[in-house]
mmCIF file of C-alpha atoms in Angstrom:
data_model
loop_
_atom_site.group_PDB
_atom_site.id
_atom_site.type_symbol
_atom_site.label_atom_id
_atom_site.label_comp_id
_atom_site.label_asym_id
_atom_site.label_seq_id
_atom_site.Cartn_x
_atom_site.Cartn_y
_atom_site.Cartn_z
ATOM 1 C CA UNK A 98 37.740 -1.787 -3.949
ATOM 2 C CA UNK A 99 34.073 -0.783 -4.271
ATOM 3 C CA UNK A 100 32.471 0.815 -1.261
ATOM 4 C CA UNK A 101 29.780 -1.186 0.492
ATOM 5 C CA UNK A 102 26.760 0.702 1.761
ATOM 6 C CA UNK A 103 24.608 -1.163 4.248
ATOM 7 C CA UNK A 104 20.917 -1.419 3.365
ATOM 8 C CA UNK A 105 21.362 0.577 0.163
ATOM 9 C CA UNK A 106 18.090 -0.593 -1.351
ATOM 10 C CA UNK A 107 16.173 0.655 1.703
ATOM 11 C CA UNK A 108 18.214 3.875 1.724
ATOM 12 C CA UNK A 109 17.271 4.510 -1.924
ATOM 13 C CA UNK A 110 13.580 3.987 -1.134
ATOM 14 C CA UNK A 111 13.725 6.225 1.931
ATOM 15 C CA UNK A 112 15.399 9.000 -0.076
ATOM 16 C CA UNK A 113 12.916 8.607 -2.926
ATOM 17 C CA UNK A 114 9.998 8.766 -0.505
ATOM 18 C CA UNK A 115 11.410 11.923 1.074
ATOM 19 C CA UNK A 116 11.860 13.531 -2.358
ATOM 20 C CA UNK A 117 8.343 12.526 -3.384
ATOM 21 C CA UNK A 118 7.029 14.298 -0.310
ATOM 22 C CA UNK A 119 9.253 17.375 -0.559
ATOM 23 C CA UNK A 120 9.602 18.093 -4.298
ATOM 24 C CA UNK A 121 7.090 15.788 -5.976
ATOM 25 C CA UNK A 122 7.339 13.077 -8.559
ATOM 26 C CA UNK A 123 8.111 15.404 -11.463
ATOM 27 C CA UNK A 124 11.185 16.922 -9.782
ATOM 28 C CA UNK A 125 12.465 13.647 -8.333
ATOM 29 C CA UNK A 126 15.077 12.013 -10.570
ATOM 30 C CA UNK A 127 17.281 8.954 -10.462
ATOM 31 C CA UNK A 128 20.209 11.382 -10.417
ATOM 32 C CA UNK A 129 18.893 13.298 -7.392
ATOM 33 C CA UNK A 130 18.281 10.053 -5.497
ATOM 34 C CA UNK A 131 21.751 8.724 -6.364
ATOM 35 C CA UNK A 132 23.437 11.966 -5.324
ATOM 36 C CA UNK A 133 21.596 12.093 -1.990
ATOM 37 C CA UNK A 134 22.535 8.464 -1.304
ATOM 38 C CA UNK A 135 26.169 9.090 -2.214
ATOM 39 C CA UNK A 136 26.225 6.559 -5.055
ATOM 40 C CA UNK A 137 26.385 6.650 -8.824
ATOM 41 C CA UNK A 138 23.306 6.609 -11.024
ATOM 42 C CA UNK A 139 24.248 3.147 -12.288
ATOM 43 C CA UNK A 140 24.133 1.825 -8.742
ATOM 44 C CA UNK A 141 20.516 2.947 -8.381
ATOM 45 C CA UNK A 142 19.738 1.260 -11.705
ATOM 46 C CA UNK A 143 21.199 -1.966 -10.281
ATOM 47 C CA UNK A 144 18.215 -1.997 -7.916
ATOM 48 C CA UNK A 145 15.469 -0.220 -9.873
ATOM 49 C CA UNK A 146 15.046 0.052 -13.627
ATOM 50 C CA UNK A 147 13.088 3.324 -13.633
ATOM 51 C CA UNK A 148 11.680 6.161 -11.595
ATOM 52 C CA UNK A 149 8.250 4.511 -11.851
ATOM 53 C CA UNK A 150 9.656 1.312 -10.375
ATOM 54 C CA UNK A 151 11.076 3.272 -7.435
ATOM 55 C CA UNK A 152 7.718 4.958 -6.889
ATOM 56 C CA UNK A 153 5.881 1.631 -6.939
ATOM 57 C CA UNK A 154 8.453 0.126 -4.553
ATOM 58 C CA UNK A 155 7.919 3.024 -2.115
ATOM 59 C CA UNK A 156 4.157 2.540 -2.169
ATOM 60 C CA UNK A 157 4.412 -1.266 -2.009
ATOM 61 C CA UNK A 158 6.747 -1.200 1.002
ATOM 62 C CA UNK A 159 4.384 1.056 2.955
ATOM 63 C CA UNK A 160 1.400 -1.014 1.872
ATOM 64 C CA UNK A 161 3.030 -4.282 2.961
ATOM 65 C CA UNK A 162 3.642 -2.857 6.437
ATOM 66 C CA UNK A 163 -0.069 -2.075 6.716
ATOM 67 C CA UNK A 164 -1.086 -5.490 5.383
ATOM 68 C CA UNK A 165 1.184 -7.209 7.907
ATOM 69 C CA UNK A 166 -0.444 -5.210 10.730
ATOM 70 C CA UNK A 167 -3.916 -6.133 9.490
ATOM 71 C CA UNK A 168 -3.026 -9.848 9.466
ATOM 72 C CA UNK A 169 -1.486 -9.610 12.945
ATOM 73 C CA UNK A 170 -4.585 -7.934 14.398
ATOM 74 C CA UNK A 171 -6.892 -10.372 12.613
ATOM 75 C CA UNK A 172 -5.150 -13.381 14.162
ATOM 76 C CA UNK A 173 -6.433 -12.324 17.576
ATOM 77 C CA UNK A 174 -9.745 -10.746 16.581
ATOM 78 C CA UNK A 175 -12.849 -12.662 17.420
ATOM 79 C CA UNK A 176 -15.336 -10.580 15.486
ATOM 80 C CA UNK A 177 -15.944 -9.811 11.849
ATOM 81 C CA UNK A 178 -16.513 -6.148 12.642
ATOM 82 C CA UNK A 179 -13.126 -5.834 14.390
ATOM 83 C CA UNK A 180 -11.332 -7.164 11.304
ATOM 84 C CA UNK A 181 -13.321 -4.934 8.930
ATOM 85 C CA UNK A 182 -12.592 -1.948 11.170
ATOM 86 C CA UNK A 183 -8.871 -2.768 11.265
ATOM 87 C CA UNK A 184 -8.725 -3.078 7.480
ATOM 88 C CA UNK A 185 -10.596 0.202 7.092
ATOM 89 C CA UNK A 186 -8.347 2.036 9.569
ATOM 90 C CA UNK A 187 -5.090 0.734 8.106
ATOM 91 C CA UNK A 188 -5.979 1.338 4.447
ATOM 92 C CA UNK A 189 -7.429 4.771 5.241
ATOM 93 C CA UNK A 190 -4.271 5.681 7.200
ATOM 94 C CA UNK A 191 -2.134 4.427 4.315
ATOM 95 C CA UNK A 192 -4.034 6.654 1.847
ATOM 96 C CA UNK A 193 -3.768 9.679 4.159
ATOM 97 C CA UNK A 194 -0.101 9.009 4.928
ATOM 98 C CA UNK A 195 0.709 8.803 1.210
ATOM 99 C CA UNK A 196 -1.626 11.626 0.193
ATOM 100 C CA UNK A 197 1.310 13.515 -1.348
ATOM 101 C CA UNK A 198 1.594 10.713 -3.915
ATOM 102 C CA UNK A 199 -2.105 10.348 -4.662
ATOM 103 C CA UNK A 200 -2.536 14.128 -5.083
ATOM 104 C CA UNK A 201 0.446 14.367 -7.465
ATOM 105 C CA UNK A 202 -1.231 13.681 -10.831
ATOM 106 C CA UNK A 203 1.857 12.227 -12.505
ATOM 107 C CA UNK A 204 2.696 9.986 -9.560
ATOM 108 C CA UNK A 205 -0.946 8.978 -9.097
ATOM 109 C CA UNK A 206 -1.138 7.786 -12.703
ATOM 110 C CA UNK A 207 1.884 5.541 -12.195
ATOM 111 C CA UNK A 208 0.577 4.254 -8.870
ATOM 112 C CA UNK A 209 -2.947 3.694 -10.185
ATOM 113 C CA UNK A 210 -1.576 1.682 -13.080
ATOM 114 C CA UNK A 211 0.447 -0.467 -10.702
ATOM 115 C CA UNK A 212 -2.441 -0.829 -8.257
ATOM 116 C CA UNK A 213 -4.621 -2.028 -11.106
ATOM 117 C CA UNK A 214 -1.979 -4.617 -12.067
ATOM 118 C CA UNK A 215 -1.548 -5.737 -8.447
ATOM 119 C CA UNK A 216 -5.184 -5.433 -7.344
ATOM 120 C CA UNK A 217 -5.575 -9.186 -7.150
ATOM 121 C CA UNK A 218 -2.534 -9.465 -4.868
ATOM 122 C CA UNK A 219 -3.732 -6.638 -2.609
ATOM 123 C CA UNK A 220 -7.288 -7.914 -2.364
ATOM 124 C CA UNK A 221 -6.023 -11.473 -1.761
ATOM 125 C CA UNK A 222 -3.883 -10.270 1.137
ATOM 126 C CA UNK A 223 -6.829 -8.315 2.548
ATOM 127 C CA UNK A 224 -9.116 -11.331 2.107
ATOM 128 C CA UNK A 225 -6.858 -13.546 4.276
ATOM 129 C CA UNK A 226 -7.999 -12.169 7.650
ATOM 130 C CA UNK A 227 -11.638 -12.154 6.497
ATOM 131 C CA UNK A 228 -11.758 -15.829 5.515
ATOM 132 C CA UNK A 229 -12.413 -17.139 9.009
ATOM 133 C CA UNK A 230 -15.638 -15.094 9.093
ATOM 134 C CA UNK A 231 -16.855 -15.746 5.534
ATOM 135 C CA UNK A 232 -18.769 -18.633 3.990
ATOM 136 C CA UNK A 233 -16.307 -18.944 1.111
ATOM 137 C CA UNK A 234 -13.021 -17.655 -0.258
ATOM 138 C CA UNK A 235 -14.982 -15.852 -2.980
ATOM 139 C CA UNK A 236 -16.997 -13.935 -0.386
ATOM 140 C CA UNK A 237 -13.810 -12.845 1.417
ATOM 141 C CA UNK A 238 -12.281 -11.767 -1.913
ATOM 142 C CA UNK A 239 -15.365 -9.742 -2.880
ATOM 143 C CA UNK A 240 -15.440 -7.988 0.493
ATOM 144 C CA UNK A 241 -11.726 -7.188 0.252
ATOM 145 C CA UNK A 242 -12.129 -5.710 -3.245
ATOM 146 C CA UNK A 243 -15.154 -3.690 -2.122
ATOM 147 C CA UNK A 244 -13.245 -2.375 0.892
ATOM 148 C CA UNK A 245 -10.379 -1.184 -1.307
ATOM 149 C CA UNK A 246 -12.740 0.565 -3.696
ATOM 150 C CA UNK A 247 -14.902 2.176 -1.020
ATOM 151 C CA UNK A 248 -11.994 3.406 1.069
ATOM 152 C CA UNK A 249 -10.291 4.945 -1.979
ATOM 153 C CA UNK A 250 -13.501 6.844 -2.770
ATOM 154 C CA UNK A 251 -13.615 8.342 0.735
ATOM 155 C CA UNK A 252 -16.540 6.469 2.264
ATOM 156 C CA UNK A 253 -16.766 6.583 6.052
ATOM 157 C CA UNK A 254 -16.364 3.454 8.129
ATOM 158 C CA UNK A 255 -20.079 3.466 8.924
ATOM 159 C CA UNK A 256 -20.968 3.576 5.217
ATOM 160 C CA UNK A 257 -18.501 0.818 4.410
ATOM 161 C CA UNK A 258 -19.608 -1.487 7.214
ATOM 162 C CA UNK A 259 -23.287 -0.879 6.509
ATOM 163 C CA UNK A 260 -22.795 -1.680 2.825
ATOM 164 C CA UNK A 261 -20.944 -4.897 3.619
ATOM 165 C CA UNK A 262 -23.612 -6.029 6.046
ATOM 166 C CA UNK A 263 -26.290 -5.431 3.378
ATOM 167 C CA UNK A 264 -24.368 -7.515 0.870
ATOM 168 C CA UNK A 265 -23.770 -10.471 3.145
#
């Protein structure tokens, strides 16, 4: 009878994230993740088809937590600036929290490729809380995309907010 491990998919991601932080993307392997989780390599492949897919899943899970927090705060925010500030703080914290991935050149290349592919999804999710303050969906989308770009380049909140206010 096969053994059943509760929340194995989450356990695999947690182990992968720990290995990313401790040994880096290059040293992390499907085998090392499987061994640490007490399962066979094939079991990990049942959930993820590659090391890149595991990396992207780690980043996506952390990103979704931040996006959910942004939407929750935005529901109760009455001002445009409060929502912009929340988005800035959450995305900045995400980048700092996952700095070990973004500073690892091999991992960063995989993540950047995935971020490029999923940019529309990310910016759409960030645009949701902005819509109630914008004249159109397009305006909210543009602001969300600009926020992502400016935060990734290290701009301060004051620079970001000032730039947005000049645009709109």
